mmCIF file of C-alpha atoms in Angstrom:
data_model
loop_
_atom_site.group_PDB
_atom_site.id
_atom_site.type_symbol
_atom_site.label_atom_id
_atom_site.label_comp_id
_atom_site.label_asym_id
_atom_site.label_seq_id
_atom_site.Cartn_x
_atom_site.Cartn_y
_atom_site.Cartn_z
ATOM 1 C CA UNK A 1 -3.703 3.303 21.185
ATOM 2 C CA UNK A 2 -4.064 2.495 17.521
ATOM 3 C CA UNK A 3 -2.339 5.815 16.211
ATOM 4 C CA UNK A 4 0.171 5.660 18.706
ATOM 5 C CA UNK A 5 0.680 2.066 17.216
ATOM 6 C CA UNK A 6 0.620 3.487 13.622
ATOM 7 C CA UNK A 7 2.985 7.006 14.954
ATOM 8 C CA UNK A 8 5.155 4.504 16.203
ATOM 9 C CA UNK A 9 5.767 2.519 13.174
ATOM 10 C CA UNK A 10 6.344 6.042 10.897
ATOM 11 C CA UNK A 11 8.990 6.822 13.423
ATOM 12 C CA UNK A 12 10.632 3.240 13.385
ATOM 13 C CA UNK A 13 10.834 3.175 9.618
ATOM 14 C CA UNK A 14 12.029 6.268 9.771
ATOM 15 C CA UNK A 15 15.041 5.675 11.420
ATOM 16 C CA UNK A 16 15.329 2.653 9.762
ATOM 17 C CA UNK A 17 15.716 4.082 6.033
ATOM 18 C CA UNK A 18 18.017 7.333 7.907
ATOM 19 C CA UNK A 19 20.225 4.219 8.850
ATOM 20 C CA UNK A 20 20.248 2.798 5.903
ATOM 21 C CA UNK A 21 20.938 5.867 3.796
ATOM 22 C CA UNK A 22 23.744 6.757 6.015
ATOM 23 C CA UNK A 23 25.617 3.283 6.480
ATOM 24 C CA UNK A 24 24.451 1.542 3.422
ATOM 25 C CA UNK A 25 24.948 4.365 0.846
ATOM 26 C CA UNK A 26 27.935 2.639 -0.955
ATOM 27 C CA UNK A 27 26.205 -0.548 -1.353
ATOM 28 C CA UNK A 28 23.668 0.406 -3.724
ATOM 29 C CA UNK A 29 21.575 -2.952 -4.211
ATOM 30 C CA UNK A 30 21.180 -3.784 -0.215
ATOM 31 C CA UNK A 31 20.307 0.009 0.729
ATOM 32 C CA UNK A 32 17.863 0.013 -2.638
ATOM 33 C CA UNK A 33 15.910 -3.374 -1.199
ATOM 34 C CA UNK A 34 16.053 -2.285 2.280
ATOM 35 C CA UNK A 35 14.748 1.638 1.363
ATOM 36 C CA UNK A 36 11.674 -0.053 -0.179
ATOM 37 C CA UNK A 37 11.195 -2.857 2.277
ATOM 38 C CA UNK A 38 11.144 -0.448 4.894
ATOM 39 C CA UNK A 39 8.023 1.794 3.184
ATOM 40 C CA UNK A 40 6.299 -0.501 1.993
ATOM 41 C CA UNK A 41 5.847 -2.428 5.627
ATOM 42 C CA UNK A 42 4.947 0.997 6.948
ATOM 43 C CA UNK A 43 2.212 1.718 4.608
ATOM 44 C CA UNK A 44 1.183 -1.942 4.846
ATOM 45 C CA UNK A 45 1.590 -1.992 8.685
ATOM 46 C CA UNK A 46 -0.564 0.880 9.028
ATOM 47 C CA UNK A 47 -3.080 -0.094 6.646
ATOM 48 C CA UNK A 48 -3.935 -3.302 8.347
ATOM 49 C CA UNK A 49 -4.264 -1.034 11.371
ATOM 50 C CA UNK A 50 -6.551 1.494 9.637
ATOM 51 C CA UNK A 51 -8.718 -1.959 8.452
ATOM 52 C CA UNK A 52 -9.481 -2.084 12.019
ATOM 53 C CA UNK A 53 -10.737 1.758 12.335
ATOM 54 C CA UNK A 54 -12.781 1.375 9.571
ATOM 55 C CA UNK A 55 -16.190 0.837 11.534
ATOM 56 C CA UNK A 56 -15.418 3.476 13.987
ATOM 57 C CA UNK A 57 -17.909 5.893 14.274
ATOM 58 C CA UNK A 58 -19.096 8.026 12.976
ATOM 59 C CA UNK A 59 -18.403 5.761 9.963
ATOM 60 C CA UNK A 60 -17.115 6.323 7.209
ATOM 61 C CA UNK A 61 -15.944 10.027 8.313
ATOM 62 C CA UNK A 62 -13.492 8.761 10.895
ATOM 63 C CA UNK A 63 -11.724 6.280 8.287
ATOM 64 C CA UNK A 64 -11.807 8.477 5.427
ATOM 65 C CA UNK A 65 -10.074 11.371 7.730
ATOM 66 C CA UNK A 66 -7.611 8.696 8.822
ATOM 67 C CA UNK A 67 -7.159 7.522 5.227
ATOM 68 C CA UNK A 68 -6.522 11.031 3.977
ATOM 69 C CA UNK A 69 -4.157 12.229 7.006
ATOM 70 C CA UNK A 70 -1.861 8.638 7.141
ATOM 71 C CA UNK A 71 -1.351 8.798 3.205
ATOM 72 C CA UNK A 72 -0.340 12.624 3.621
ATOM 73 C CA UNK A 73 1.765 11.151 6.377
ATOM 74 C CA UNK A 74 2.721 8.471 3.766
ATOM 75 C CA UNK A 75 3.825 10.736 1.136
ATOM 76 C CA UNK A 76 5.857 13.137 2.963
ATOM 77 C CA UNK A 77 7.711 10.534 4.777
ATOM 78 C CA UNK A 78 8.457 8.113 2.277
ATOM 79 C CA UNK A 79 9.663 10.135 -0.254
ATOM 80 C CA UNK A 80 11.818 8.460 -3.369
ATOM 81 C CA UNK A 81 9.728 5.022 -2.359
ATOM 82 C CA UNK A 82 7.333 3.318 -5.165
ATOM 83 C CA UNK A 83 5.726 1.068 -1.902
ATOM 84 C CA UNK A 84 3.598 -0.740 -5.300
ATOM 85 C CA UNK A 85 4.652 -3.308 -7.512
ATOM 86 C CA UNK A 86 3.088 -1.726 -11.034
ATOM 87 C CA UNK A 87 4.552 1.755 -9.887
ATOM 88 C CA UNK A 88 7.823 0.207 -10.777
ATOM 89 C CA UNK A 89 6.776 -0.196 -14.755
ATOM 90 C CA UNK A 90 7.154 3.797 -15.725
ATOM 91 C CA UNK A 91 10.581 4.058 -14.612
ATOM 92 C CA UNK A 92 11.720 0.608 -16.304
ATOM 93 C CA UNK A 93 9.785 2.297 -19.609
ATOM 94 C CA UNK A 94 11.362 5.662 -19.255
ATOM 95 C CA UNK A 95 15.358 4.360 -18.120
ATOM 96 C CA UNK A 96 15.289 5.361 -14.447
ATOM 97 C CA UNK A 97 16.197 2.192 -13.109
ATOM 98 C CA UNK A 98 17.664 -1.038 -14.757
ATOM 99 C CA UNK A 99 15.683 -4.187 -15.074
ATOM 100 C CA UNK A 100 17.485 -5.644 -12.271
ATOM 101 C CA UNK A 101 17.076 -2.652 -9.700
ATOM 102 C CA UNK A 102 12.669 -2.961 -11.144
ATOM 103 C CA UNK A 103 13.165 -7.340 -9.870
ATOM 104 C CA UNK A 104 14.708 -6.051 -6.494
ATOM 105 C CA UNK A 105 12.397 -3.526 -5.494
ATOM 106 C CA UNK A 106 9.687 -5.800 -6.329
ATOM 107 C CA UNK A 107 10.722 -8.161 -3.913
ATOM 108 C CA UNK A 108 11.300 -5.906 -1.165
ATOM 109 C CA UNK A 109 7.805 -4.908 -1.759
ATOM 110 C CA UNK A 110 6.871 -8.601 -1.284
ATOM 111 C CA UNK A 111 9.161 -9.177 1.606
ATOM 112 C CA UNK A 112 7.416 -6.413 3.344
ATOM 113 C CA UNK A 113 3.969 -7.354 2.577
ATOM 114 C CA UNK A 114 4.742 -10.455 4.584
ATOM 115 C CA UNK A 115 6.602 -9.233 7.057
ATOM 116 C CA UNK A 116 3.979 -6.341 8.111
ATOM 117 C CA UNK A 117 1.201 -8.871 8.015
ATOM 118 C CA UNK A 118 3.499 -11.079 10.462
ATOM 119 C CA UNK A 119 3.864 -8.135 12.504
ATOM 120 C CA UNK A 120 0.310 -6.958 13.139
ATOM 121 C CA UNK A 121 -0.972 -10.379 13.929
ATOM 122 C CA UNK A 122 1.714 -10.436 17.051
ATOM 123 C CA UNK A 123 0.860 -6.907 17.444
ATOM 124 C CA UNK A 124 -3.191 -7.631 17.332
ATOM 125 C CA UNK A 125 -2.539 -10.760 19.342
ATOM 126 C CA UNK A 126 -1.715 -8.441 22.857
ATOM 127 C CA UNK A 127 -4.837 -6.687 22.220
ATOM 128 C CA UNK A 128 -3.579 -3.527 23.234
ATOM 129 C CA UNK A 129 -6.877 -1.741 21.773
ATOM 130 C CA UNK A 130 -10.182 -2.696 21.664
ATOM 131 C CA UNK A 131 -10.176 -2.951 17.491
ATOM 132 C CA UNK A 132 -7.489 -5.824 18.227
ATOM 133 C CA UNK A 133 -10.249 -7.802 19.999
ATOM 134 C CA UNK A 134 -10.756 -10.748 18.054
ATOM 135 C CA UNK A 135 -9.265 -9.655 14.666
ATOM 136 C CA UNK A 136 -6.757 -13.330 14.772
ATOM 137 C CA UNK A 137 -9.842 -15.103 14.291
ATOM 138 C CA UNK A 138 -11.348 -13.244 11.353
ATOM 139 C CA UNK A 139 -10.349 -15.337 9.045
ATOM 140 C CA UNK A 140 -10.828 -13.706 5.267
ATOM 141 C CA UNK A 141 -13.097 -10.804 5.909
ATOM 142 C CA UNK A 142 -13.646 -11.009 2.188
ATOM 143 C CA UNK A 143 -13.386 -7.521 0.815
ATOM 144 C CA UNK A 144 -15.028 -8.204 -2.598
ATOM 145 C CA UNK A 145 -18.641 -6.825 -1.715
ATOM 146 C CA UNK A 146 -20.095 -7.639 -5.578
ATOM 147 C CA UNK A 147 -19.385 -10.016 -8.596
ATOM 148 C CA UNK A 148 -15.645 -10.899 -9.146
ATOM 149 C CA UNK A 149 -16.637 -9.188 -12.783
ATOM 150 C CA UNK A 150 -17.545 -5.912 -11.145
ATOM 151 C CA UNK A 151 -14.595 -6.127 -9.143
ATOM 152 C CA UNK A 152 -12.183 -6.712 -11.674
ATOM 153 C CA UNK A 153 -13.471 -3.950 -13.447
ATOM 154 C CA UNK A 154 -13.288 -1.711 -10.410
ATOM 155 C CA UNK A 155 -9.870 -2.466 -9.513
ATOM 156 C CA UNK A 156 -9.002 -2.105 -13.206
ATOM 157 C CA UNK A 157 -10.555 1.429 -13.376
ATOM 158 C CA UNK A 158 -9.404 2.562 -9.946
ATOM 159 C CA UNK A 159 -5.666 1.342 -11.089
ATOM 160 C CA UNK A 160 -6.099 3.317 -14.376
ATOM 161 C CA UNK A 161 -7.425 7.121 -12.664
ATOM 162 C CA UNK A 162 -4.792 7.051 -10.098
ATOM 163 C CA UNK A 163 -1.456 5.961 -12.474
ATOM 164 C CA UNK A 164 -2.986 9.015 -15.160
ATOM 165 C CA UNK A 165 -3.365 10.875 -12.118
ATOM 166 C CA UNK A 166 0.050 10.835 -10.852
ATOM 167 C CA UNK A 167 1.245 11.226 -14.308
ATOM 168 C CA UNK A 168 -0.706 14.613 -14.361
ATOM 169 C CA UNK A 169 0.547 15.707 -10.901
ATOM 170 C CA UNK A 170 4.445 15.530 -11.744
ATOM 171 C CA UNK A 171 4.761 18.783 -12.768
ATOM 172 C CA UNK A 172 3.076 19.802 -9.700
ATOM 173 C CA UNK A 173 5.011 21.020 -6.367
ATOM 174 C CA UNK A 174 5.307 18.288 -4.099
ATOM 175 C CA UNK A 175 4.056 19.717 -1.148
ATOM 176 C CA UNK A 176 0.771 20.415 -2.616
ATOM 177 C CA UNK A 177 1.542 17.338 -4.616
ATOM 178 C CA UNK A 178 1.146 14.997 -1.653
ATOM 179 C CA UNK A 179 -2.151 16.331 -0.820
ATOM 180 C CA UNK A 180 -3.850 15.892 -4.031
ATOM 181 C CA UNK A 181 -2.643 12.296 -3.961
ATOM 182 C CA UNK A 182 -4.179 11.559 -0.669
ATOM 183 C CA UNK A 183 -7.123 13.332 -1.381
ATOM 184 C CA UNK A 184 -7.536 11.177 -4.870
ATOM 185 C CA UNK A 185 -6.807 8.185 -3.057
ATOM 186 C CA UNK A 186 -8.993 9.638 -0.661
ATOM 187 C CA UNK A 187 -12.264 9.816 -3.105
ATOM 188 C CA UNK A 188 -11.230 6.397 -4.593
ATOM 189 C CA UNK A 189 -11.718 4.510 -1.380
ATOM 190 C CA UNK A 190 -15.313 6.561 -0.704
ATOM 191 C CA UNK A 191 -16.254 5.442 -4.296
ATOM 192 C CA UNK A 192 -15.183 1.803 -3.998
ATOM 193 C CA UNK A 193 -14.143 1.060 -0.919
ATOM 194 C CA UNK A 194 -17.275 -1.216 0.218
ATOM 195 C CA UNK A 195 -17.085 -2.981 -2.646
ATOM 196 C CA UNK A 196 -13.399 -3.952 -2.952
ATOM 197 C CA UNK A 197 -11.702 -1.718 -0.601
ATOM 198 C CA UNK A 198 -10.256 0.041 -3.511
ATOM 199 C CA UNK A 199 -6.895 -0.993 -2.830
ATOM 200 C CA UNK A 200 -5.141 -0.755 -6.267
ATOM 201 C CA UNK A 201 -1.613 -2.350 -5.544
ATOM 202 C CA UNK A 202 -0.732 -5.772 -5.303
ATOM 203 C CA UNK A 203 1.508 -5.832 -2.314
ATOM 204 C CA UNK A 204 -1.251 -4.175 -0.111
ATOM 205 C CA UNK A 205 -3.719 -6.394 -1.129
ATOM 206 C CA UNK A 206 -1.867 -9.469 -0.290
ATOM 207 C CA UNK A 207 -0.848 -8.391 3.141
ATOM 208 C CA UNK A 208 -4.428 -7.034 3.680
ATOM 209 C CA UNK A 209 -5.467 -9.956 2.738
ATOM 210 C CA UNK A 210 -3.575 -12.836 2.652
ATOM 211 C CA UNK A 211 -6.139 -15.724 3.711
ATOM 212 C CA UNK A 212 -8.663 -14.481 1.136
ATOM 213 C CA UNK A 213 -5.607 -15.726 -0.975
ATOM 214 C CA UNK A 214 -5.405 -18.973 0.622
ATOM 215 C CA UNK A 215 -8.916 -19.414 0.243
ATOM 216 C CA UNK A 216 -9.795 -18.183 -3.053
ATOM 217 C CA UNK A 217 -6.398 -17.132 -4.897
ATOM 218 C CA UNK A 218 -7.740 -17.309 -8.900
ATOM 219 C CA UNK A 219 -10.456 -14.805 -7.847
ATOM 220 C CA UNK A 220 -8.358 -12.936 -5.374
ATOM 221 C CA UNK A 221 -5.558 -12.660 -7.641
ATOM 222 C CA UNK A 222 -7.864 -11.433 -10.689
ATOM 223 C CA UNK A 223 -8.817 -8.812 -8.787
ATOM 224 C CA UNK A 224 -5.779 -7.633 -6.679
ATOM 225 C CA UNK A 225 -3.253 -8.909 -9.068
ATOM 226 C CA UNK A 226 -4.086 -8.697 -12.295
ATOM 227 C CA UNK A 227 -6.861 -5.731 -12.396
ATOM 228 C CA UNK A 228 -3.751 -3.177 -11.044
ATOM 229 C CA UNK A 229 -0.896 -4.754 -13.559
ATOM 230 C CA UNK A 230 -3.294 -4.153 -16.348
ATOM 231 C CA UNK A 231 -4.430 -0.977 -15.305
ATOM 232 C CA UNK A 232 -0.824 0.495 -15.499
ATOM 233 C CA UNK A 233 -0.153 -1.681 -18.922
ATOM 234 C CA UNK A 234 -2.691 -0.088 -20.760
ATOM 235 C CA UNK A 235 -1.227 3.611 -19.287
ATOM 236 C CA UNK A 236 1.821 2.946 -20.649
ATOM 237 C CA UNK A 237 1.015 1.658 -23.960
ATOM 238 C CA UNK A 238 -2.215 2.969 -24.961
#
């Protein structure tokens, strides 16, 4: 029930950004924000979702293979999308976009986050699957497994391999592209994901975790926030 879930939310966004491509096309600002909005609530939509598979057994092999195929899934369906907030910094730096076109995909990015985190509480509130059992009254499931130190630094790190990374992989073809991505992103979340879910982009975190951020937001927002920014700062000026 839970991939069906997630199939059916690729396929909604799907038509959502052909619509908007087709119909919106001459009105470049509304089809830019509602491109983004659109993949960035699937990836955050499905994430959430994936949260729940995560003690499936035999764990971790079932959420790593899910975390591998959905960002493969990710990156050939959402192609032309940034779906992060510091993904947006290199093309300010290098003159793809304008300043104003960086501020708007930003908050579509943000919208989303909200709006995907709205949606999978309804969604989890039918319990259509067992996962969905009980997930409303989680609370924060507090991701950060070790000292806000070590997970500043982790985030930090994390945010630094996969923005030189993707740098690297430009040149590269994009379908092979694609899979070296999700296979990085992949080995990141084996390498750090019980200790702060080695999530690397601020949007994602918040809608992941949004009560953590209500509960604790200095820490939260250390690590989640301020860890990625910096990450891509130093990448782009070191």
């Amino acid at each position: 029930t839970s991939l069906l879930l997630m199939a059916g939310i690729v396929a909604a966004v799907g038509l959502c950004r052909r619509f908007a491509r087709r119909r919106l096309r001459f009105h470049r600002r509304l089809c830019t924000f509602l491109l983004e909005m659109f993949s960035t609530f699937q990836i955050c939509a499905c994430t959430n979702e994936l949260c729940l598979l995560g003690n499936v057994e035999p764990n971790p092999h079932t959420a790593l293979t899910l975390t591998y195929g959905f960002t493969v899934l990710h990156g050939l369906t959402l192609t032309g999308s940034t779906c992060n907030p510091c993904g947006i910094f290199q093309p300010k730096r290098a003159g793809g976009i304008l300043a104003e076109m960086s501020g708007l995909k930003i908050a579509a990015q943000c919208v989303a986050a909200l709006l995907a985190r709205v949606f999978m509480r309804f969604i989890w509130s039918l319990e259509l699957a067992e996962p969905h059992y009980g997930a409303l009254s989680e609370g924060c499931s507090n991701p950060i497994q070790t000292t806000e130190m070590q997970a500043f630094c982790i985030e930090l790190l994390f945010s630094v391999v996969f923005q030189l990374a993707i740098l690297q992989m430009e040149s590269v073809n994009p379908k092979y592209r694609v899979h070296l991505v999700a296979l990085l992103i992949t080995m990141l979340v084996y390498a750090g994901g019980n200790l702060t879910g080695a999530i690397f982009n601020p949007a994602l975190a918040f809608s992941l975790h949004a009560n953590c951020f209500y509960d604790r937001f200095l820490s939260y927002s250390l690590v989640y926030w301020l860890a990625p920014s910096l990450g891509k700062f130093l990448i782009l000026h070191l």
